[in-house]
């Protein structure tokens, strides 16, 4: 788990080091890796997952599935393409009572999705996490899962540590998502797996659909209807029987984001990022950067693990500030810190709105990025639901730091990229959180500048 002892902090100054050229491959998708482990753990028999992200968040999910009876182990050494894992599942309805608290580390996705799984099993689980996760709101999953019959005792403010007593049998519900959240949607769908009858989600604003795709792939009866206004009605029939699978996890577009932005910003760059997932519910950043003038080409489009994938060829580009359409926010919700860095070097003003959700991520990403970019010499103003950034028109940022990353991996990586596009470098106060989602980030970066 991410160490939270401040005396162990690992600071680093990231400096300009010439163009980014060549070819890299980013690790497996975090969202898909969590779901692959969870569904494999619920399918009776042996599933094989290749390209699994071996970041701390996903390892927290693996440990929790083991604590509830599944076997999940890496086979062989992990390599450039990630880990090859074997999972022996217990079957829907057969998760075992964990003997100790489930330590979720920094991972909101592990927490909220596993709360869904536990909610419809006759077991009780205690969820704990690090200082960042223990501040994040859980009421959004407590609400629907309570309607299904689960019982919660949370810490003040509906946060972790939290005790959850599952319902048996749980009650199927029809639930309209009050926030655009794939985690809430997925928690209810996963609870629906072991709930007799049909559980229905009404999703007015589409969010990442990996759960739906993968549940269908594992053989669950799941249907999606789309209304004339775009609202999605997702139905799952419990008590489902899942069939074990062999699957390959595509590269994570949210990890690729840092290298895409770096290659656009650093003069002379021409970088290929291989095997990037391009599911339309995740690809908002690429569309926005293209709108700003970014040269990003898709090479060799194909399908990997039921998801669209391509290699991205990214060339240094002169970017222009824009008003970002708030409707794209769900399809790039984790990429705003990287976009803010791109905006800081664009020509003119970039305005973002509708981003209230960024305040409840691993850190308050609006406040933390406003402070961090200002410390690096960018011109930023913070509003309630977004940032306004006046770009340099391509000139490097002055640089500065140390930047407080607040246990947030994406703040650390975004400001590392800002350092590559700065005159004096940017010092990040702690690089340890990067291991939650992208343990090879620094070695890939260092490898490019040799
Ligand atoms: C995720 C959903 C998003 C995203 C998170 C991963 C998922 O969270 O920010 O990193 O895997 O379902 P929300 O559901 O809170 O938007």
Coordinates of C-alpha atoms and ligand atoms in Angstrom, one line a residue:
X1 CA 0.0 0.0 0.0
X2 CA 1.1 3.6 -0.5
X3 CA 3.1 4.6 2.6
X4 CA 1.6 7.6 4.2
X5 CA 4.6 8.3 6.5
X6 CA 5.8 11.8 5.5
X7 CA 9.3 11.0 6.6
X8 CA 9.4 8.4 3.8
X9 CA 8.4 10.9 1.0
X10 CA 10.3 10.5 -2.2
X11 CA 10.7 14.0 -3.8
X12 CA 12.0 14.5 -7.4
X13 CA 12.7 17.4 -9.7
X14 CA 11.5 16.8 -13.2
X15 CA 13.4 18.8 -15.8
X16 CA 13.4 19.4 -19.6
X17 CA 15.5 16.7 -21.2
X18 CA 15.1 17.1 -25.0
X19 CA 12.4 15.7 -27.3
X20 CA 10.4 12.5 -26.6
X21 CA 11.0 10.2 -29.5
X22 CA 10.6 6.4 -30.0
X23 CA 7.9 3.9 -29.0
X24 CA 6.6 3.1 -25.6
X25 CA 3.8 0.9 -24.2
X26 CA 1.8 1.9 -21.2
X27 CA 0.5 -0.7 -18.7
X28 CA -2.9 -2.2 -18.6
X29 CA -6.1 -0.3 -18.0
X30 CA -6.8 0.2 -14.3
X31 CA -10.6 0.2 -14.6
X32 CA -10.6 -2.9 -16.7
X33 CA -8.0 -4.7 -14.5
X34 CA -10.1 -4.2 -11.4
X35 CA -13.2 -5.6 -13.1
X36 CA -11.3 -8.5 -14.7
X37 CA -10.1 -9.7 -11.2
X38 CA -13.6 -9.2 -9.6
X39 CA -15.5 -11.1 -12.3
X40 CA -12.9 -13.8 -12.6
X41 CA -13.2 -14.3 -8.8
X42 CA -17.0 -14.8 -9.3
X43 CA -16.8 -17.3 -12.2
X44 CA -16.4 -20.9 -11.2
X45 CA -13.1 -22.2 -12.5
X46 CA -9.9 -20.9 -14.0
X47 CA -9.7 -17.5 -15.7
X48 CA -6.5 -16.2 -17.3
X49 CA -5.8 -12.4 -17.6
X50 CA -2.9 -11.0 -19.5
X51 CA -1.7 -7.4 -19.4
X52 CA -3.1 -6.9 -15.9
X53 CA -2.0 -3.6 -14.4
X54 CA 0.1 -4.4 -11.4
X55 CA -0.3 -1.0 -9.7
X56 CA -1.1 -0.8 -6.0
X57 CA -4.8 -0.1 -6.5
X58 CA -5.3 -3.3 -8.6
X59 CA -3.2 -5.3 -6.1
X60 CA -5.6 -4.1 -3.4
X61 CA -8.5 -5.6 -5.4
X62 CA -6.6 -8.9 -5.8
X63 CA -5.9 -9.1 -2.1
X64 CA -9.5 -8.5 -1.3
X65 CA -10.7 -11.2 -3.7
X66 CA -8.3 -13.6 -2.1
X67 CA -9.6 -12.6 1.4
X68 CA -13.0 -13.6 0.2
X69 CA -12.1 -17.0 -1.1
X70 CA -10.8 -16.7 -4.7
X71 CA -7.3 -17.6 -5.7
X72 CA -5.5 -14.9 -7.8
X73 CA -1.8 -15.1 -8.6
X74 CA 0.6 -13.9 -11.2
X75 CA 2.2 -16.6 -13.2
X76 CA 5.7 -16.0 -14.5
X77 CA 7.5 -12.6 -14.5
X78 CA 5.6 -9.5 -15.4
X79 CA 7.1 -8.0 -18.5
X80 CA 6.6 -5.0 -20.8
X81 CA 3.0 -6.1 -21.5
X82 CA 2.1 -6.4 -17.9
X83 CA 1.3 -9.4 -15.7
X84 CA -0.2 -12.7 -16.7
X85 CA -2.6 -13.8 -13.9
X86 CA -4.5 -16.9 -13.1
X87 CA -7.7 -16.6 -11.1
X88 CA -9.8 -19.4 -9.6
X89 CA -13.3 -18.1 -8.8
X90 CA -15.7 -19.1 -6.2
X91 CA -19.0 -18.5 -8.0
X92 CA -21.6 -15.7 -7.6
X93 CA -23.1 -16.0 -4.1
X94 CA -20.2 -17.9 -2.6
X95 CA -17.8 -15.1 -1.5
X96 CA -16.5 -16.0 1.9
X97 CA -16.5 -13.9 5.1
X98 CA -13.1 -12.0 5.1
X99 CA -11.2 -12.6 8.4
X100 CA -9.7 -9.1 8.6
X101 CA -10.5 -5.6 7.4
X102 CA -10.2 -5.1 3.6
X103 CA -7.4 -2.5 3.1
X104 CA -8.3 -0.6 0.0
X105 CA -5.1 1.6 0.1
X106 CA -5.7 4.6 -2.1
X107 CA -8.3 3.0 -4.4
X108 CA -11.8 4.4 -4.7
X109 CA -12.6 2.0 -7.5
X110 CA -11.7 -1.1 -5.4
X111 CA -13.8 0.3 -2.5
X112 CA -16.9 1.2 -4.3
X113 CA -17.1 -1.8 -6.6
X114 CA -16.3 -4.3 -3.8
X115 CA -19.0 -2.6 -1.6
X116 CA -21.4 -3.6 -4.4
X117 CA -20.2 -7.2 -4.4
X118 CA -20.4 -7.6 -0.7
X119 CA -23.8 -5.8 -0.5
X120 CA -25.6 -8.9 -1.9
X121 CA -23.6 -11.6 -0.1
X122 CA -24.3 -12.9 3.4
X123 CA -21.0 -11.6 4.7
X124 CA -19.8 -8.6 6.7
X125 CA -16.7 -6.6 5.7
X126 CA -14.8 -3.7 7.1
X127 CA -13.3 -1.3 4.5
X128 CA -10.3 0.8 5.4
X129 CA -8.0 3.0 3.3
X130 CA -5.2 5.6 3.4
X131 CA -5.6 9.3 4.4
X132 CA -6.8 10.3 0.9
X133 CA -9.4 7.5 0.5
X134 CA -10.7 8.0 4.0
X135 CA -11.8 11.5 3.0
X136 CA -13.8 10.5 -0.1
X137 CA -17.6 10.3 -0.1
X138 CA -19.2 6.9 0.1
X139 CA -22.8 8.0 0.5
X140 CA -23.2 7.8 -3.3
X141 CA -22.9 4.0 -3.0
X142 CA -24.4 3.6 0.4
X143 CA -27.7 5.1 -0.9
X144 CA -28.5 2.5 -3.6
X145 CA -26.9 -0.5 -1.8
X146 CA -29.0 0.3 1.3
X147 CA -32.1 0.3 -0.9
X148 CA -31.0 -3.2 -1.9
X149 CA -31.0 -4.2 1.7
X150 CA -27.3 -3.8 2.8
X151 CA -26.5 -2.3 6.1
X152 CA -23.7 0.3 6.7
X153 CA -21.9 1.8 9.6
X154 CA -19.7 4.5 8.2
X155 CA -17.4 7.0 9.8
X156 CA -18.6 10.6 10.1
X157 CA -19.3 12.2 6.7
X158 CA -20.1 8.8 5.2
X159 CA -16.4 7.9 4.8
X160 CA -14.1 5.0 5.5
X161 CA -13.5 3.1 7.8
X162 CA -16.8 1.6 7.1
X163 CA -18.5 -1.7 8.1
X164 CA -20.9 -3.3 5.5
X165 CA -23.3 -6.1 6.3
X166 CA -24.5 -7.7 3.1
X167 CA -28.2 -8.6 2.4
X168 CA -29.3 -12.1 1.7
X169 CA -31.3 -12.1 -0.4
X170 CA -30.8 -8.6 -1.7
X171 CA -33.7 -6.7 -3.3
X172 CA -33.6 -5.7 -6.9
X173 CA -34.0 -2.0 -7.5
X174 CA -34.4 0.5 -10.3
X175 CA -31.9 3.3 -9.7
X176 CA -31.4 6.5 -11.5
X177 CA -27.8 7.7 -11.1
X178 CA -27.8 11.1 -9.4
X179 CA -24.1 11.7 -10.4
X180 CA -22.3 10.6 -13.6
X181 CA -20.2 7.9 -11.9
X182 CA -19.1 4.6 -13.4
X183 CA -18.2 3.5 -9.9
X184 CA -21.7 3.9 -8.6
X185 CA -23.2 2.3 -11.7
X186 CA -20.8 -0.6 -11.4
X187 CA -21.4 -1.1 -7.6
X188 CA -25.2 -1.5 -8.3
X189 CA -24.6 -3.8 -11.3
X190 CA -22.2 -6.0 -9.2
X191 CA -24.7 -6.1 -6.4
X192 CA -27.3 -7.1 -8.9
X193 CA -25.3 -10.2 -9.9
X194 CA -26.3 -12.0 -6.7
X195 CA -29.8 -10.4 -6.4
X196 CA -32.8 -12.4 -7.5
X197 CA -34.6 -10.7 -10.4
X198 CA -33.7 -7.7 -12.5
X199 CA -31.7 -4.8 -11.2
X200 CA -32.1 -1.7 -13.4
X201 CA -29.8 1.4 -13.7
X202 CA -31.0 4.5 -15.4
X203 CA -27.9 6.5 -16.6
X204 CA -28.7 9.9 -18.0
X205 CA -25.1 10.8 -18.8
X206 CA -23.0 8.0 -20.2
X207 CA -19.9 7.0 -18.2
X208 CA -17.2 4.3 -18.9
X209 CA -19.0 1.1 -19.9
X210 CA -16.3 -1.5 -19.1
X211 CA -18.5 -3.2 -16.5
X212 CA -21.3 -3.7 -19.0
X213 CA -19.0 -5.1 -21.7
X214 CA -17.2 -7.4 -19.3
X215 CA -20.3 -8.7 -17.6
X216 CA -21.7 -9.6 -21.0
X217 CA -18.4 -11.2 -21.9
X218 CA -18.5 -13.4 -18.8
X219 CA -22.0 -14.5 -19.7
X220 CA -24.3 -12.4 -17.5
X221 CA -27.7 -11.5 -18.9
X222 CA -27.3 -7.8 -19.3
X223 CA -29.1 -5.5 -21.7
X224 CA -28.7 -1.9 -22.6
X225 CA -31.5 0.3 -24.1
X226 CA -30.8 3.8 -25.2
X227 CA -33.7 6.4 -25.1
X228 CA -34.1 9.1 -27.7
X229 CA -32.5 11.6 -25.3
X230 CA -29.5 9.4 -24.8
X231 CA -30.4 8.0 -21.4
X232 CA -29.2 4.5 -21.0
X233 CA -31.3 1.8 -19.3
X234 CA -29.1 -1.0 -18.1
X235 CA -30.7 -4.2 -16.8
X236 CA -28.9 -7.2 -15.2
X237 CA -30.5 -10.5 -14.2
X238 CA -29.4 -12.1 -11.0
X239 CA -28.6 -14.6 -9.7
X240 CA -26.1 -14.9 -12.5
X241 CA -23.7 -17.6 -13.4
X242 CA -20.4 -16.4 -14.8
X243 CA -18.2 -18.4 -17.1
X244 CA -14.4 -18.2 -16.6
X245 CA -12.6 -16.3 -19.4
X246 CA -9.3 -15.7 -21.0
X247 CA -8.8 -12.0 -21.5
X248 CA -6.3 -9.4 -22.4
X249 CA -6.3 -6.0 -20.8
X250 CA -5.7 -3.1 -23.2
X251 CA -3.3 -0.2 -22.3
X252 CA -4.7 2.5 -20.1
X253 CA -5.6 5.8 -21.9
X254 CA -5.5 7.5 -18.6
X255 CA -1.8 6.6 -18.2
X256 CA -1.1 7.3 -21.9
X257 CA -2.5 10.8 -21.3
X258 CA 0.7 12.0 -19.5
X259 CA 2.9 10.9 -22.5
X260 CA 0.5 12.3 -25.0
X261 CA 0.6 15.7 -23.4
X262 CA 4.4 15.6 -22.9
X263 CA 5.0 14.8 -26.6
X264 CA 2.6 17.6 -27.7
X265 CA 4.4 20.1 -25.4
X266 CA 8.1 19.3 -25.8
X267 CA 9.5 20.6 -29.1
X268 CA 10.9 18.0 -31.5
X269 CA 8.9 15.2 -30.0
X270 CA 7.5 12.3 -32.1
X271 CA 6.3 9.5 -29.9
X272 CA 4.4 6.3 -30.5
X273 CA 2.4 5.0 -27.6
X274 CA 1.4 1.4 -28.4
X275 CA -1.8 -0.4 -27.5
X276 CA -3.9 2.4 -26.1
X277 CA -7.6 1.7 -25.2
X278 CA -9.9 4.1 -27.2
X279 CA -13.3 3.2 -25.8
X280 CA -15.4 6.3 -26.6
X281 CA -16.4 6.6 -22.9
X282 CA -12.7 7.2 -22.2
X283 CA -11.3 9.1 -25.2
X284 CA -12.4 12.6 -24.4
X285 CA -8.9 14.0 -23.9
X286 CA -7.7 13.0 -27.4
X287 CA -10.7 14.8 -28.9
X288 CA -10.1 17.9 -26.8
X289 CA -6.4 18.0 -27.5
X290 CA -7.1 17.7 -31.3
X291 CA -9.5 20.6 -31.0
X292 CA -6.7 22.6 -29.5
X293 CA -4.5 21.7 -32.5
X294 CA -2.8 18.6 -31.2
X295 CA -1.4 16.2 -33.8
X296 CA -2.4 12.7 -32.6
X297 CA -2.8 10.0 -35.2
X298 CA -4.3 6.5 -34.6
X299 CA -2.3 3.7 -36.2
X300 CA -3.4 0.1 -36.6
X301 CA -6.8 0.3 -35.0
X302 CA -7.9 -3.1 -33.6
X303 CA -9.9 -4.8 -30.8
X304 CA -8.2 -6.1 -27.6
X305 CA -10.3 -7.7 -24.9
X306 CA -13.6 -6.5 -26.4
X307 CA -12.3 -2.9 -26.4
X308 CA -11.2 -0.6 -29.3
X309 CA -7.4 0.0 -29.3
X310 CA -4.8 1.7 -31.5
X311 CA -1.2 2.9 -31.4
X312 CA -1.0 6.6 -31.0
X313 CA 1.6 8.7 -32.9
X314 CA 1.9 12.0 -31.2
X315 CA 3.9 14.9 -32.6
X316 CA 4.9 18.2 -31.0
X317 CA 2.2 20.8 -31.8
X318 CA 1.3 24.4 -31.2
X319 CA -1.8 24.3 -29.0
X320 CA -4.5 26.9 -28.8
X321 CA -6.7 27.5 -25.7
X322 CA -10.4 26.6 -26.0
X323 CA -13.6 26.5 -23.9
X324 CA -13.9 22.8 -23.1
X325 CA -17.5 21.5 -23.6
X326 CA -18.6 20.3 -20.1
X327 CA -20.4 17.4 -21.8
X328 CA -17.1 15.7 -22.5
X329 CA -16.1 15.6 -18.8
X330 CA -17.2 12.1 -18.0
X331 CA -15.2 10.7 -21.0
X332 CA -12.0 12.3 -19.6
X333 CA -12.7 12.7 -15.9
X334 CA -9.3 11.5 -14.8
X335 CA -7.4 13.4 -17.6
X336 CA -8.1 17.0 -16.5
X337 CA -4.9 17.4 -14.5
X338 CA -3.0 16.5 -17.7
X339 CA -5.2 18.8 -19.8
X340 CA -4.5 21.7 -17.4
X341 CA -0.8 21.3 -18.0
X342 CA -1.4 21.3 -21.8
X343 CA -3.6 24.5 -21.4
X344 CA -0.8 26.2 -19.4
X345 CA 1.4 26.1 -22.6
X346 CA -1.3 26.7 -25.1
X347 CA -1.8 30.1 -26.9
X348 CA -4.6 32.0 -25.2
X349 CA -7.2 31.1 -22.7
X350 CA -8.6 27.7 -21.8
X351 CA -11.8 27.6 -19.8
X352 CA -13.2 24.4 -18.1
X353 CA -16.5 24.2 -16.4
X354 CA -18.8 21.5 -14.9
X355 CA -16.0 19.8 -13.1
X356 CA -17.4 19.6 -9.5
X357 CA -16.6 15.9 -9.4
X358 CA -12.8 16.7 -9.6
X359 CA -13.1 18.0 -6.0
X360 CA -13.8 14.5 -4.7
X361 CA -11.1 12.5 -6.5
X362 CA -7.8 11.3 -4.8
X363 CA -7.4 15.0 -4.0
X364 CA -9.4 18.1 -4.7
X365 CA -7.9 18.3 -8.2
X366 CA -9.2 21.8 -9.0
X367 CA -7.6 23.4 -5.9
X368 CA -4.5 21.2 -6.0
X369 CA -3.8 21.8 -9.7
X370 CA -4.5 25.5 -9.4
X371 CA -1.9 25.8 -6.6
X372 CA 0.6 23.5 -8.3
X373 CA 0.5 25.2 -11.7
X374 CA 0.7 28.6 -10.1
X375 CA 3.8 27.4 -8.2
X376 CA 5.3 26.3 -11.5
X377 CA 4.7 29.8 -13.0
X378 CA 1.4 29.3 -14.9
X379 CA -1.5 31.8 -14.9
X380 CA -4.5 30.0 -13.4
X381 CA -7.7 31.1 -11.7
X382 CA -10.0 28.7 -9.8
X383 CA -13.8 28.7 -10.0
X384 CA -16.3 26.6 -8.2
X385 CA -16.5 24.1 -11.0
X386 CA -13.4 24.6 -13.2
X387 CA -10.2 26.3 -13.9
X388 CA -9.4 29.1 -16.3
X389 CA -5.8 29.0 -17.6
X390 CA -3.9 31.7 -19.7
X391 CA -1.3 29.8 -21.7
X392 CA 2.2 30.8 -22.5
X393 CA 1.8 30.3 -26.2
X394 CA 4.4 27.5 -26.2
X395 CA 7.1 29.1 -24.1
X396 CA 8.2 26.8 -21.3
X397 CA 6.9 27.5 -17.8
X398 CA 9.4 29.1 -15.4
X399 CA 9.2 26.0 -13.1
X400 CA 9.3 25.7 -9.4
X401 CA 8.0 23.7 -6.5
X402 CA 8.0 21.7 -4.3
X403 CA 4.5 20.8 -5.4
X404 CA 2.3 19.2 -2.8
X405 CA 0.8 16.0 -4.4
X406 CA -1.6 15.1 -1.6
X407 CA -1.3 11.4 -2.1
X408 CA -2.7 11.8 -5.7
X409 CA -0.8 9.9 -8.4
X410 CA -2.3 12.0 -11.2
X411 CA -1.1 15.3 -9.6
X412 CA 2.4 13.8 -9.3
X413 CA 2.5 12.7 -13.0
X414 CA 0.9 15.8 -14.4
X415 CA 3.4 18.1 -12.6
X416 CA 6.2 15.8 -13.7
X417 CA 5.1 16.5 -17.3
X418 CA 4.9 20.2 -16.5
X419 CA 8.6 19.9 -15.4
X420 CA 9.6 18.6 -18.8
X421 CA 8.1 21.7 -20.3
X422 CA 9.7 24.2 -17.9
X423 CA 12.9 26.2 -17.8
X424 CA 14.1 25.3 -14.3
X425 CA 12.2 22.1 -13.7
X426 CA 9.3 21.2 -11.3
X427 CA 9.9 19.5 -8.0
X428 CA 7.2 17.1 -7.0
X429 CA 7.2 16.5 -3.2
X430 CA 6.4 12.8 -3.3
X431 CA 6.6 10.4 -6.3
X432 CA 5.4 7.3 -4.3
X433 CA 1.7 7.7 -5.1
X434 CA 2.5 7.2 -8.8
X435 CA 2.7 3.4 -8.0
X436 CA -1.0 3.2 -7.4
X437 CA -1.8 3.4 -11.2
X438 CA 1.5 3.5 -13.2
X439 CA 4.4 1.9 -11.4
X440 CA 6.6 2.1 -14.6
X441 CA 6.0 5.8 -15.2
X442 CA 9.4 7.1 -14.2
X443 CA 11.4 4.3 -15.8
X444 CA 9.5 4.9 -19.1
X445 CA 10.2 8.6 -18.9
X446 CA 13.8 8.1 -18.0
X447 CA 14.2 5.5 -20.8
X448 CA 13.0 8.1 -23.4
X449 CA 15.6 10.6 -22.5
X450 CA 18.7 8.4 -22.8
Ligands
LIG1 C1 -13.6 4.7 -12.5 C2 -14.6 5.7 -12.5 C3 -14.3 7.1 -12.3 C4 -12.8 7.4 -12.4 C5 -12.0 6.4 -11.6 C6 -12.2 5.0 -12.2 C7 -14.0 3.3 -12.7 O1 -14.7 7.5 -11.0 O2 -12.5 8.7 -11.9 O3 -10.6 6.7 -11.7 O4 -13.1 2.4 -12.9 O5 -15.2 3.0 -12.7 P1 -16.2 8.0 -10.8 O6 -17.2 6.8 -10.9 O7 -16.2 8.5 -9.3 O8 -16.5 9.1 -11.8

